[in-house]
PDB file of C-alpha atoms and ligand atoms in Angstrom:
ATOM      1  CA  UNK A   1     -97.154 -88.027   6.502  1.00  0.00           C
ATOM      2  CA  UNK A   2     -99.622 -90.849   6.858  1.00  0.00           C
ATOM      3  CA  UNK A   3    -100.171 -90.633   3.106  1.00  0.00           C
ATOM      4  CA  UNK A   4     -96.609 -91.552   2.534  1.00  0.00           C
ATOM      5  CA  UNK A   5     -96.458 -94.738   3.943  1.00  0.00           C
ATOM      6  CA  UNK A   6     -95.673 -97.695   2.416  1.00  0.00           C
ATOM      7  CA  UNK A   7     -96.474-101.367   3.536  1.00  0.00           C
ATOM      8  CA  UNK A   8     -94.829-103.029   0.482  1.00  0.00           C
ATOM      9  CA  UNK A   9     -91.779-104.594   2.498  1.00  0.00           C
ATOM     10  CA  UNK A  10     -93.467-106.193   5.241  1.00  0.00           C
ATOM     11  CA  UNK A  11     -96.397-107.404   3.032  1.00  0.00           C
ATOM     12  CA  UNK A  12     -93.687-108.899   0.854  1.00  0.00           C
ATOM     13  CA  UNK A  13     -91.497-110.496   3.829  1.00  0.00           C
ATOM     14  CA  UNK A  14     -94.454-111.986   5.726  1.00  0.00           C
ATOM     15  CA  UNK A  15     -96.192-113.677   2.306  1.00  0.00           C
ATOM     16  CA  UNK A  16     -93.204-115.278   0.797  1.00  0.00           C
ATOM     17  CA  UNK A  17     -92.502-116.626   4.324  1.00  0.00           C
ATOM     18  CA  UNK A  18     -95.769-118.142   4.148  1.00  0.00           C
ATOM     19  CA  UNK A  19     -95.274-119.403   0.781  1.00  0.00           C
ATOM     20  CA  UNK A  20     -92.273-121.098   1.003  1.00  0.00           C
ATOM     21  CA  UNK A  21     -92.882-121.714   4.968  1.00  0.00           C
ATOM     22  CA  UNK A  22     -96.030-123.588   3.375  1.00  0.00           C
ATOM     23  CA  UNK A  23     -94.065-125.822   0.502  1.00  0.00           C
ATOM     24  CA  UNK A  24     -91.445-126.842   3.353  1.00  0.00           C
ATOM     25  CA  UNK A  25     -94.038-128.121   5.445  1.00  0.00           C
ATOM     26  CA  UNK A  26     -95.914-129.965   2.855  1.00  0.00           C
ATOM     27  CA  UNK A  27     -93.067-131.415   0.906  1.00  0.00           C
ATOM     28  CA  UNK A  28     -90.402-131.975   3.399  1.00  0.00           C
ATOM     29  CA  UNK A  29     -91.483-131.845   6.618  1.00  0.00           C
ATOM     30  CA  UNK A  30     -95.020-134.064   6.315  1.00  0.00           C
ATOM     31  CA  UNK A  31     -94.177-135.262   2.667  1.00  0.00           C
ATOM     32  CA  UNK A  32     -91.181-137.307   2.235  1.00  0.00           C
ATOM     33  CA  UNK A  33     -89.803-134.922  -0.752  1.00  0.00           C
ATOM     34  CA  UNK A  34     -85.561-135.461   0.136  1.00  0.00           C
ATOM     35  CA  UNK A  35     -83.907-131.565   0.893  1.00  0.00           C
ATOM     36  CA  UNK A  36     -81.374-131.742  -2.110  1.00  0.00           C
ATOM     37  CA  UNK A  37     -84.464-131.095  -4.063  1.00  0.00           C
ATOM     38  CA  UNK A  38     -85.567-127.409  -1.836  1.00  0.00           C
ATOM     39  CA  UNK A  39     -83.189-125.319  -3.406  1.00  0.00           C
ATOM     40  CA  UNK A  40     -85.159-125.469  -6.815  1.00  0.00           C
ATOM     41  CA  UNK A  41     -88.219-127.771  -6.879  1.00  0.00           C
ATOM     42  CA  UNK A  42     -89.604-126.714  -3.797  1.00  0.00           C
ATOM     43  CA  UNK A  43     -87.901-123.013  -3.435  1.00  0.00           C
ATOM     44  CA  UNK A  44     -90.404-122.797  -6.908  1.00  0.00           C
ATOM     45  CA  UNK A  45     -93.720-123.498  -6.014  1.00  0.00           C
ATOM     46  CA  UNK A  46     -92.557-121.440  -2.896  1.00  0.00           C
ATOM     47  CA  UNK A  47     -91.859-118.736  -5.199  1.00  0.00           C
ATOM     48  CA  UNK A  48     -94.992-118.623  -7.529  1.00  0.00           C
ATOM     49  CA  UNK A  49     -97.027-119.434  -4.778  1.00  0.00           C
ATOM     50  CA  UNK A  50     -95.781-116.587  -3.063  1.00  0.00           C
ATOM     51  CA  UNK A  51     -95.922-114.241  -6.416  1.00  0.00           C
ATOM     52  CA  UNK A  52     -99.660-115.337  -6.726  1.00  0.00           C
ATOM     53  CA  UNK A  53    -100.679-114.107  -3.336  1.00  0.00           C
ATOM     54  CA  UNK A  54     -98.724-110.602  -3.775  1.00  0.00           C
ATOM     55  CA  UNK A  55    -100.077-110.347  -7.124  1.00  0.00           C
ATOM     56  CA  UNK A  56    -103.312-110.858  -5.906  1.00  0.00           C
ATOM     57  CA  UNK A  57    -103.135-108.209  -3.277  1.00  0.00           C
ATOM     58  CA  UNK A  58    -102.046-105.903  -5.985  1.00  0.00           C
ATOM     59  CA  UNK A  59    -104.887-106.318  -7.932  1.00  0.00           C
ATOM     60  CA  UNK A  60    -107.529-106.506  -5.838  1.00  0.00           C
ATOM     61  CA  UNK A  61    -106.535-103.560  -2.483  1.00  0.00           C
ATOM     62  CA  UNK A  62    -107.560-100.623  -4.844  1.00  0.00           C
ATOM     63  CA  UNK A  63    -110.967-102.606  -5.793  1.00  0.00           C
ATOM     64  CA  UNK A  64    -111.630-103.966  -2.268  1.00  0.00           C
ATOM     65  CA  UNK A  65    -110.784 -99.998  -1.149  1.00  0.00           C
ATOM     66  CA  UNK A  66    -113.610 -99.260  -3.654  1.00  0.00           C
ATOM     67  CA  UNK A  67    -116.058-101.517  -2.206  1.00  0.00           C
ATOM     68  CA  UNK A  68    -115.873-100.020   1.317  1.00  0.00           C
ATOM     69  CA  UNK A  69    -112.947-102.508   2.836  1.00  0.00           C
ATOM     70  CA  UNK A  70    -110.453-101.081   5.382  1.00  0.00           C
ATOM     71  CA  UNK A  71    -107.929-100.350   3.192  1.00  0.00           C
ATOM     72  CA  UNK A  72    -105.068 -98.310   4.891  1.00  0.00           C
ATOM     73  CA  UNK A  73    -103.414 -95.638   2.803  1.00  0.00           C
ATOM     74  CA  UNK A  74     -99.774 -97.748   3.468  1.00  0.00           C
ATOM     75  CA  UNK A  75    -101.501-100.569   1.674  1.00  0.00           C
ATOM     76  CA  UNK A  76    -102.376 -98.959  -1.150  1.00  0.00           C
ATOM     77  CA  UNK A  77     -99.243 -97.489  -1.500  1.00  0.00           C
ATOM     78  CA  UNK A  78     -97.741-100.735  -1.570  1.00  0.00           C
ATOM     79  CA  UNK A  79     -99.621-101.849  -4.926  1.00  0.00           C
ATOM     80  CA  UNK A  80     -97.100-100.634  -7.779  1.00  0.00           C
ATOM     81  CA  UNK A  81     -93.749-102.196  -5.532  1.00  0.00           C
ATOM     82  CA  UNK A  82     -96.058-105.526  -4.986  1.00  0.00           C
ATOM     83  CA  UNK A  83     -96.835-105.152  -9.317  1.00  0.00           C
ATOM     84  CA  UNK A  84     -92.995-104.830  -9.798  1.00  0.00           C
ATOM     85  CA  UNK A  85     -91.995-107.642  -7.179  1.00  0.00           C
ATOM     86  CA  UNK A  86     -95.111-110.180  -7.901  1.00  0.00           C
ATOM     87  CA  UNK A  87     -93.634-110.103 -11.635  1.00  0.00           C
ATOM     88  CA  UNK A  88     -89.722-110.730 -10.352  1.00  0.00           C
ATOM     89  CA  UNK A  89     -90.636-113.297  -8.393  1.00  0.00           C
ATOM     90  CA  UNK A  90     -92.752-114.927 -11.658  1.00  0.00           C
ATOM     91  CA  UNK A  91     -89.728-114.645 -13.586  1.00  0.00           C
ATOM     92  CA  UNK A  92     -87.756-116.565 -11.642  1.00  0.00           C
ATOM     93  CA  UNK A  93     -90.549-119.280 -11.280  1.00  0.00           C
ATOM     94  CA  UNK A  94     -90.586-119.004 -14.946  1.00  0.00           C
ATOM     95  CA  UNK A  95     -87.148-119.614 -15.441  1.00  0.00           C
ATOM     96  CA  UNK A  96     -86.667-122.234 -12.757  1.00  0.00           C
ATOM     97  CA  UNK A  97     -89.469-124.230 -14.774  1.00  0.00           C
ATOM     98  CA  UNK A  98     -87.928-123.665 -17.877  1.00  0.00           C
ATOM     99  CA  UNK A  99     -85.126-125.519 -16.589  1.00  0.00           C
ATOM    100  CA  UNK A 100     -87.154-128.284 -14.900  1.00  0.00           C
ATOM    101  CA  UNK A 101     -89.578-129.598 -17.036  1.00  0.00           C
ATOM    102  CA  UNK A 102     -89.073-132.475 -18.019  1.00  0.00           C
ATOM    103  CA  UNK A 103     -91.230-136.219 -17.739  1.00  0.00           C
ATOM    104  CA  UNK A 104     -88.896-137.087 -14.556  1.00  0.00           C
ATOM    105  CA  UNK A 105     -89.681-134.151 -12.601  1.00  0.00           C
ATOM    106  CA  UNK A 106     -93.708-133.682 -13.684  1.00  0.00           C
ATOM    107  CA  UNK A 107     -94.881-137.089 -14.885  1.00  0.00           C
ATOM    108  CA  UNK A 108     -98.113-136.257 -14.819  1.00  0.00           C
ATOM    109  CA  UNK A 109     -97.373-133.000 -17.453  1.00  0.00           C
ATOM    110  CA  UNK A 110     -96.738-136.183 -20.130  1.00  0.00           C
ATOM    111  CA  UNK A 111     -98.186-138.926 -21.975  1.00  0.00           C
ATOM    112  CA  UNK A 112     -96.042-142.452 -22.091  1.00  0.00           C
ATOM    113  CA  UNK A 113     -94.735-140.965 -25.308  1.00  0.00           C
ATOM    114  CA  UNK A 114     -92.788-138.442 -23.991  1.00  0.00           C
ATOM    115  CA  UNK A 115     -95.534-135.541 -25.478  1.00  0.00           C
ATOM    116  CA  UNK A 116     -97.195-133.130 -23.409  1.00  0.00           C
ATOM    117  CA  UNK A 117    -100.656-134.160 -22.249  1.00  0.00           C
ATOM    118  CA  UNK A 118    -103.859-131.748 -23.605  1.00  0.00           C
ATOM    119  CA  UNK A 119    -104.560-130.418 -19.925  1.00  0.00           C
ATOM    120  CA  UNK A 120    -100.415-129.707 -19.937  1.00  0.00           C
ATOM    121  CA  UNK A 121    -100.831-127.647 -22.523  1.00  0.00           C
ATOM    122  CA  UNK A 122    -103.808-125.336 -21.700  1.00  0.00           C
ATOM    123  CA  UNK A 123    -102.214-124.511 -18.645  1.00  0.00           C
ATOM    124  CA  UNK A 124     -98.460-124.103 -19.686  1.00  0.00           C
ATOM    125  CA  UNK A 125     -99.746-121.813 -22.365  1.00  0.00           C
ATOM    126  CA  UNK A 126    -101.792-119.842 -20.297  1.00  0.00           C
ATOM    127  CA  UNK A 127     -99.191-119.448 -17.848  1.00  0.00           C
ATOM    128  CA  UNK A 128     -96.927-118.161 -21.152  1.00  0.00           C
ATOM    129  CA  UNK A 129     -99.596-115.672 -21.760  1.00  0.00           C
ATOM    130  CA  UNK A 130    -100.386-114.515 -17.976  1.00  0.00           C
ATOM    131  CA  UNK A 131     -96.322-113.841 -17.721  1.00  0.00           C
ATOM    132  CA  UNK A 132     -96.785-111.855 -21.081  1.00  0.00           C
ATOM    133  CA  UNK A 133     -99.929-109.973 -19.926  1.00  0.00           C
ATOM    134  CA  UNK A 134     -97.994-109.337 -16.842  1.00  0.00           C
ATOM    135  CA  UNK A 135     -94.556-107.877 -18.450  1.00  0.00           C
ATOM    136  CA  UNK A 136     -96.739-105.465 -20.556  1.00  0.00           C
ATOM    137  CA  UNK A 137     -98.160-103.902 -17.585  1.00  0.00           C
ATOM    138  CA  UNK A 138     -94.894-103.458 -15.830  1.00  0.00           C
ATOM    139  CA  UNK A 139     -93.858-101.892 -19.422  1.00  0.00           C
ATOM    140  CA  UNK A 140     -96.460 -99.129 -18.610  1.00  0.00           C
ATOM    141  CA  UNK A 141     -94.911 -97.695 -15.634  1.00  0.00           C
ATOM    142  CA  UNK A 142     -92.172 -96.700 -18.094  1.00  0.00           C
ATOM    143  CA  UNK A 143     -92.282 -92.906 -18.734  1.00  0.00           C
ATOM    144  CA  UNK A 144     -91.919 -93.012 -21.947  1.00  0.00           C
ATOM    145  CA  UNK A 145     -94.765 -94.958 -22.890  1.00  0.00           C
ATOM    146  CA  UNK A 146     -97.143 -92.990 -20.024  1.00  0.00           C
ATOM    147  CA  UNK A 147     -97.143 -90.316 -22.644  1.00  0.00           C
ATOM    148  CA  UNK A 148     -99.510 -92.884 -24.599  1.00  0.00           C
ATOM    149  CA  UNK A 149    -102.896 -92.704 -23.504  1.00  0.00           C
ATOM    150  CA  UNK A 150    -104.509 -94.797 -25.216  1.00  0.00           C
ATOM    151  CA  UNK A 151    -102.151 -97.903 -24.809  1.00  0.00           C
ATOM    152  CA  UNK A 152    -101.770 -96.825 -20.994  1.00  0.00           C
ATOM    153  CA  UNK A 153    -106.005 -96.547 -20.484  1.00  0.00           C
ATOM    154  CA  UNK A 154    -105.941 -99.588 -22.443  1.00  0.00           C
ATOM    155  CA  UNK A 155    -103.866-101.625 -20.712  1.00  0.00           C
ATOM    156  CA  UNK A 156    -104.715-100.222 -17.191  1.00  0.00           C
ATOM    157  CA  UNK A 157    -108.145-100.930 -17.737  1.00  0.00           C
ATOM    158  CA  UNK A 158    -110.756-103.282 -16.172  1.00  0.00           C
ATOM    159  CA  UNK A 159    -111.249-105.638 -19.401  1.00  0.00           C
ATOM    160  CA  UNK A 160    -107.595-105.971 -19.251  1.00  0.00           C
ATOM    161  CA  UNK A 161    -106.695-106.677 -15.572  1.00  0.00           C
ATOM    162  CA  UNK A 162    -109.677-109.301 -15.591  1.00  0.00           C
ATOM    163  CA  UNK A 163    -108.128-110.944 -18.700  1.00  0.00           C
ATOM    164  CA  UNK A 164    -104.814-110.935 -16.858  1.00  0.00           C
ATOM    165  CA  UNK A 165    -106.005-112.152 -13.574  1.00  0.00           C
ATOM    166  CA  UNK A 166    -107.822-115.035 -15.164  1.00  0.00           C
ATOM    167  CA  UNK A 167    -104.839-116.764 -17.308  1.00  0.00           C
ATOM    168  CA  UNK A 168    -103.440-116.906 -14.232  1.00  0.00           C
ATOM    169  CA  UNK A 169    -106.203-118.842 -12.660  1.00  0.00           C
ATOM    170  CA  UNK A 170    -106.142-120.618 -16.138  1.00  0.00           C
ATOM    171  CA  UNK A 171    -102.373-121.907 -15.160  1.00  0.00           C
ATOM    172  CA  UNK A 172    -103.097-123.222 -11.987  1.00  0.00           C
ATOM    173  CA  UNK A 173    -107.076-124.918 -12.470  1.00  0.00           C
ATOM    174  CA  UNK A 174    -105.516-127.080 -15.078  1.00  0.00           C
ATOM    175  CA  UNK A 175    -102.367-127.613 -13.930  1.00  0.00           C
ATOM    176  CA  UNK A 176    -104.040-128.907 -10.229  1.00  0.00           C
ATOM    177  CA  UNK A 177    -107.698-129.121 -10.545  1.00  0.00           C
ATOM    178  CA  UNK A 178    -107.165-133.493 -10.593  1.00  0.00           C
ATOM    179  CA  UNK A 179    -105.617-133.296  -7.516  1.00  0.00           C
ATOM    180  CA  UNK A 180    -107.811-130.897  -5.238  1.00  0.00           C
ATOM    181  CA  UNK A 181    -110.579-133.022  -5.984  1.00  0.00           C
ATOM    182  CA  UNK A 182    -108.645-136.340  -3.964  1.00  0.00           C
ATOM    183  CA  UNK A 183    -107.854-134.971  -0.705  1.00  0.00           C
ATOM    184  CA  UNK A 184    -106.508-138.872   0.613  1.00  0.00           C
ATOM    185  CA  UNK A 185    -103.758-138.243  -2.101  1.00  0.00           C
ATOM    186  CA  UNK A 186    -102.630-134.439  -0.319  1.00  0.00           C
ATOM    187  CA  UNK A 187     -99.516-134.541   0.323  1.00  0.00           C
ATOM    188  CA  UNK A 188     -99.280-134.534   4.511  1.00  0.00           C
ATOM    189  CA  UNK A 189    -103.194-134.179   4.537  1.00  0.00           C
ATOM    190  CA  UNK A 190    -102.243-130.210   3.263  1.00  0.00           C
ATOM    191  CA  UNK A 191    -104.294-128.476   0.158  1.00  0.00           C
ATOM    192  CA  UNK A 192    -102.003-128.219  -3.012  1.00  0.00           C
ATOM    193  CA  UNK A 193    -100.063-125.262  -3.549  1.00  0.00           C
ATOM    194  CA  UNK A 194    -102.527-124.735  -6.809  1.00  0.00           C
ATOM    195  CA  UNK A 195    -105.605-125.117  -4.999  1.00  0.00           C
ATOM    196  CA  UNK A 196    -104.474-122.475  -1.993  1.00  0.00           C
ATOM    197  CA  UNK A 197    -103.136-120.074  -5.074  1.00  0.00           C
ATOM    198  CA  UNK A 198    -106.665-120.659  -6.430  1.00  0.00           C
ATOM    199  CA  UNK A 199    -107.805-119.269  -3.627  1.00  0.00           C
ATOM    200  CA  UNK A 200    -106.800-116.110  -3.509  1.00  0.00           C
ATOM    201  CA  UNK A 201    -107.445-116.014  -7.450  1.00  0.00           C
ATOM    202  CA  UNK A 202    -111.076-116.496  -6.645  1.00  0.00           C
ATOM    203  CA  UNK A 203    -111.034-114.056  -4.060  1.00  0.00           C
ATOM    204  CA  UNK A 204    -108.861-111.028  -5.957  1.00  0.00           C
ATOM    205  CA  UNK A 205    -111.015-112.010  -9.020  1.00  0.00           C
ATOM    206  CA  UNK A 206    -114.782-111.085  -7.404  1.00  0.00           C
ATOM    207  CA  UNK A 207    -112.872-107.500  -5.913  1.00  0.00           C
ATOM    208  CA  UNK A 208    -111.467-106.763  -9.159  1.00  0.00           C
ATOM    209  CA  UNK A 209    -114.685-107.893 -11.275  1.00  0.00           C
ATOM    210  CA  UNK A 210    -117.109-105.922  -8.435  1.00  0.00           C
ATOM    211  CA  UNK A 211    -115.113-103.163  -6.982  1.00  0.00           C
ATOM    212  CA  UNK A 212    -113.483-101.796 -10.084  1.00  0.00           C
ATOM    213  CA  UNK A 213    -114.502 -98.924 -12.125  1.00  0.00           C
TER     214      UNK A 213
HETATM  215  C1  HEM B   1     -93.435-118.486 -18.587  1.00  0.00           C
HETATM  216  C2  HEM B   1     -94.455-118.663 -17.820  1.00  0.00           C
HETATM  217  C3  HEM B   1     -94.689-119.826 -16.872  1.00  0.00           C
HETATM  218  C4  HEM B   1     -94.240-121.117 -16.905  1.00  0.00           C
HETATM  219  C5  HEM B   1     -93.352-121.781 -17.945  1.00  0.00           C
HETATM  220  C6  HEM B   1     -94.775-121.785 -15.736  1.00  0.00           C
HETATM  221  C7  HEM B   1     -94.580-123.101 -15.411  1.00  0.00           C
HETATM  222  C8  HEM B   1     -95.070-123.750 -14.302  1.00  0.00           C
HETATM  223  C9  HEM B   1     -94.831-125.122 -13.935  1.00  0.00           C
HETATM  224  C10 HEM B   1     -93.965-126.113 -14.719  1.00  0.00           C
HETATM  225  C11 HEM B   1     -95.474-125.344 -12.760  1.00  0.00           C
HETATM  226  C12 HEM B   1     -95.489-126.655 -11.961  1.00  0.00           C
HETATM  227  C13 HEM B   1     -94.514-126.461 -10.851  1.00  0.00           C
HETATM  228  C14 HEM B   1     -94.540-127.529  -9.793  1.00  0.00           C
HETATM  229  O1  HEM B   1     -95.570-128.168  -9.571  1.00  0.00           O
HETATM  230  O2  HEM B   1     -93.486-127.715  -9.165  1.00  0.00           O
HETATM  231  C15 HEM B   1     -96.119-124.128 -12.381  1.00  0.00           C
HETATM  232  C16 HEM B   1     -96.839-123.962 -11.221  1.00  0.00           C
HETATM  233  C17 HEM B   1     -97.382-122.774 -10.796  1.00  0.00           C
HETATM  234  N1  HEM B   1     -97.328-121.563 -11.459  1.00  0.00           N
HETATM  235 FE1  HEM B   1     -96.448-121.236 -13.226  1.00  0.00          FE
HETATM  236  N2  HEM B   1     -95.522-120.900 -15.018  1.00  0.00           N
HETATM  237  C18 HEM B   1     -95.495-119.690 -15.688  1.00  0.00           C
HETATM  238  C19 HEM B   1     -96.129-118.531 -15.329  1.00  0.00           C
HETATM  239  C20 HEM B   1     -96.844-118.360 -14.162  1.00  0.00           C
HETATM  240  C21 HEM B   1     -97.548-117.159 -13.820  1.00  0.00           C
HETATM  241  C22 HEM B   1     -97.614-115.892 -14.678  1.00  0.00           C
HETATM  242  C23 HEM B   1     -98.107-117.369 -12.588  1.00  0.00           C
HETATM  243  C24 HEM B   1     -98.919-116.444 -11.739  1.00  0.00           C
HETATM  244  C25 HEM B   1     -99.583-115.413 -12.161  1.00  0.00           C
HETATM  245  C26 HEM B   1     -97.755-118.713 -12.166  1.00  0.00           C
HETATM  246  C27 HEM B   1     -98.123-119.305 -10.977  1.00  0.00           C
HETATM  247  C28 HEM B   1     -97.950-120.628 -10.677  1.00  0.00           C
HETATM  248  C29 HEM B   1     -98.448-121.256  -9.458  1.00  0.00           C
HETATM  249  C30 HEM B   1     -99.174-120.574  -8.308  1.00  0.00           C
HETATM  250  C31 HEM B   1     -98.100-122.623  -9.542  1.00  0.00           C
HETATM  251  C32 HEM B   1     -98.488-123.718  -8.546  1.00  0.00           C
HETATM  252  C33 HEM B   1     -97.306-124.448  -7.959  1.00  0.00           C
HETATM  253  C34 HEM B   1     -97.684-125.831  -7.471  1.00  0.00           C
HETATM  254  O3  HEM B   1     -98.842-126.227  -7.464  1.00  0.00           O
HETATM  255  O4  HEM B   1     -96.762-126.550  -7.106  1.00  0.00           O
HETATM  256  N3  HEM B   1     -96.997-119.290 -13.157  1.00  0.00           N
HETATM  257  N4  HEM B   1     -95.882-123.164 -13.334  1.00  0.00           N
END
C-alpha cells in the first residue's frame, strides 16, 4: 500500500505557492512593480521559478535516495508526474516569454540598437536547448518509443540528465549572474528569482553528478 503512494500533488501545490508567493512579494508587495503587470510578467518568473524547483526535485530524489537521504517511497513516486508537470509549466514560461520579449519589458536583454546583447544570447539559447532536452525526455515515456533501447538508455542516462540539468543553469547564470553580485540593487532587499533558481540547480546538480549510477 505504502508503495503506492504518491506525493506529486502536494509537492506541486506547496512549490508553485512558493514560487509565485515569492515573485508577489518581491515585485509587488516590497518592489513597486504596478498589479496590471502580475497576470503575465510576474505570474512568469512565478512559473519558471516554480518549474525549476519541481524539476529539480525530479532529478535529483532518485540520486539523493541513492546517496543514503530519507527519501520516502511517495516521493519517489512523485518523480515522473513532477517530469511531466516541471515541463508544462516551462512551456507556458516559454510561451509567455515568447510573447514578452521585447527592449521595453527586458532592457537589459538589448544593446541601444535594438540587438540582443552577447550574454542575452548565451542564455536565451541555452534556455531553447534546455526546453528541447527537456521535451525529448518527456517523448520517452511514450510507449512506442520504450521499445527503443538504445535511444531510451541513451537518453535516460547520466551524461544526458547532467547535460540537461546544466543548460538550465546555463539560462539562468547568464541571464542573472550581474545582478546577484549587487545585493543594494535587490529588489525589496530579496535574492533574484535567478539566483534562488540557481540554487536549487547547484544543489540537484551535486545529487545527480554524485548519487547517480
Ligand atoms: C523556449 C525556451 C525558453 C525561453 C524563450 C525562456 C525565456 C526566458 C526569459 C525571457 C526570462 C526572463 C524572464 C523575466 O525576467 O521576467 C527567463 C527567465 C527564467 N527562465 Fe527561461 N526560457 C526558456 C526556457 C527555460 C527553461 C527550460 C527553464 C528551466 C529549466 C527556464 C527557467 C527560467 C528561470 C528560473 C528564469 C528566472 C526568472 C527571473 O529571474 O525572473 N527557462 N526565461
Amino acid at each position: 500500500m505504502q508503495d503506492k503512494q504518491n506525493a506529486a500533488a502536494p509537492i506541486i501545490a506547496v512549490t508553485m505557492s512558493f514560487a509565485i508567493g515569492y515573485a508577489i512579494l518581491r515585485y509587488h508587495i516590497l518592489g513597486d512593480v504596478p498589479w496590471k503587470d502580475f497576470p503575465f510578467l510576474i505570474l512568469n518568473k512565478g512559473l519558471s521559478l516554480g518549474a525549476f524547483i519541481i524539476l529539480s526535485f525530479n532529478f535529483a530524489l532518485g540520486p539523493a535516495k541513492k546517496l543514503g537521504l530519507p527519501v520516502s517511497p511517495a516521493w519517489l513516486n512523485a518523480r515522473k508526474a513532477l517530469g511531466m508537470s516541471g515541463f508544462l509549466f516551462i512551456l507556458m514560461h516559454a510561451l509567455i516569454s515568447f510573447m514578452l520579449f521585447s527592449p521595453a519589458v527586458f532592457g537589459k536583454f538589448f544593446e541601444e540598437d535594438g540587438t540582443l546583447t552577447g550574454v542575452a544570447g548565451i542564455s536565451m539559447l541555452a534556455g531553447i536547448l534546455a526546453f528541447v532536452v527537456l521535451w525529448g525526455l518527456n517523448l520517452s515515456f511514450q510507449t512506442y518509443l520504450r521499445e527503443d533501447k538504445a535511444f531510451i538508455g541513451f537518453i535516460t542516462s547520466r551524461k544526458f540528465l547532467i547535460w540537461a540539468l546544466l543548460l538550465g543553469g546555463i539560462h539562468v547564470i547568464f541571464m542573472g549572474y550581474s545582478g546577484w553580485l549587487n545585493p543594494a540593487g535587490w529588489n525589496g532587499g530579496l535574492p533574484p528569482i535567478s539566483l534562488v533558481a540557481f540554487v536549487f540547480f547547484a544543489i540537484g546538480y551535486t545529487l545527480n553528478l554524485f548519487g547517480r549510477e
